[in-house]
Each structure stands twice: as C-alpha cells, then as structure tokens.
Phi, psi and omega in degrees: 000137176208148173240115178246143172275133186294329186305337183275353175235354183308314190298330181290304182310311173302326177286336173305301181312320177280356171106003199263067183215141173280358178269149182292314188243123188266134181294140183298318189232168181286344188281317175288339176280339157305314176309306176322287175315320167289326184298328181297319183300309183297324162302329183287297183312317187290321192300312178301318182285330170312327188247323177249006169313147199233000175069019187224159178048051172083347177275184172223160187303133167277161174306308194300318175288329168303318191281321175284338166284340189265335178290308168303344180241030163089007200261265180297155187265119169280150181292125177256178197276347182186147201303330186251002181278171175231022179266123179286136174268132179208172176129181180296129184246117189243164187302338198265336191238357186273355157299303179304302191293322188296321179291334173298316189301314174300324172300330180264358176296123181292164195282336181294327182272314180308139189098338180305135197299304182280012180291126174223169184234094174288122181233161173284171180285335171296310188289317161319307181296315179298332173298307184297317186306314191294332180283321171305346177069191175215206212279342181254012181216136173294333185084178182281130183059024178068011190267009185025232193287358185263128177072142180298137182264149203286142171273075175204143198228109178048043181082348184258130188292146180256122175255120179271127173241116177293346180276342185289144175308154167308146174072041181224152168192145190222114177270107180208162178291136181304307187290005176257017181222130192234132163249123184236155170218174179281242169300145159304314189297329160325296186296338186261001189253139176226123181273132175240138171231101195295115177276359183291339170263008170250311182233015181067018171271192190237031180268154159241127170258132174251145160218140178223126184237111178207158174252159185206161170185174173230148173208146176255159178279264183265101198297318188303344170272015193235128170230134196237129170254126175120016179288077177214000000 
C-alpha cells in the first residue's frame, strides 16, 4: 500500500507529455505514469528480496538465507581456504583479491557441475566493479587485451559467465546452475497488477493510493551443486 501526492509528480509528467523524455513509450495518462513509477520501485524491492529476503515484514525468504541454511545442513558448499581445507573464506572483495577469490570459487565447484552449459557465477555489484578494475590492470600491467582502463571487460572467468545481481549483498558470490535456482509466484497477473485509487473524488485531496499484492518465493534444487562465498 502506498499513498502519493500528485503535486510531487506533475512536473515530471508534464515534461513527458511535452516530449522531453528518454522513454520510447510515453504513458497515456497520469495514472499510467504513476503505475510505471511504482512498478520500478516494486521491481527493485523484489530483486533485493530475491537475494536478501528474510521472510519478515512483507519480504520473502531470499537465496542468501537459503544458501546459508543449506550449508548448515550439509548441502551447499562454502568456499574454503583451500580445496582440501576447512577454513571458510569470507570478507571484503577488492580489485586486489577478487581474482584469487574467484579462483577459489571455481576450484570448489563440484566436478559433476563444472562444464554445465547453464553454470554461472552470480556476484554482487561491488564484486562486479572489483572484477572490472582488476582486468583493467595498472601501471605495471597491460590489463585485459592491452586495453588498460578503456572499454568494458568481459564478464567471464575461466570460461564461466559472470552475472551481476544488484539485489545481492556486498561481497557475495554464488556458483550455480540457472536451472538449480527457482523464483516462484502465484498468478502472474497478480505480480503485474497495480491498482490505483484517485482520492480526489473521495476526500478532496490530491493523493493517489496504489496497491500491489502478490505472492513470491525462492527455492534451491540440489544444494550440493551450489558454491557460496560470503556465508558468514
């Protein structure tokens, strides 16, 4: 449930109507504009819940909690200091250590999963930034393809695709098959629907009330096929 005042959005809406917009499709009405605005907020919150959700205060249990619970139950694997070691690696990821940590992640991937077509390494935004910086090199290194700091470097580590996840907590990495991670919802129309109530005809105010109501959740398949860095 959300209440918004028209006055806070009129200027932006009028700018859109005058054609001063970077969007390909201009909302047909003020209500459509508010729906698109709130839809973006809902999408962002859902992305965060998919990874960091705690199943409290309107949230749902996210993957990070699922991974930690799986590790505790002997399922998913935490990244160790050495493949045969017992000390769990954790802590901040920087451009100075990101390549070493990613290498530890890859070494921990089970042989039964390594090489699968849909195997990827999911990383938080700060890890993705550190990886790009590391590939850029410095004064004593030529960097990727001798490009130094010019151009985007490939999100790929030893042949495994890297996927940046803005909703993931900092300093986290997950090596898993796409087919082993699940996001579910009820009716898809529920997830896509935002109801709008114009309060001007009811109480004379300039408020809009918007309601989005849907069900959602995450689940993992085979825990033993997942490698999680940052389980602390």
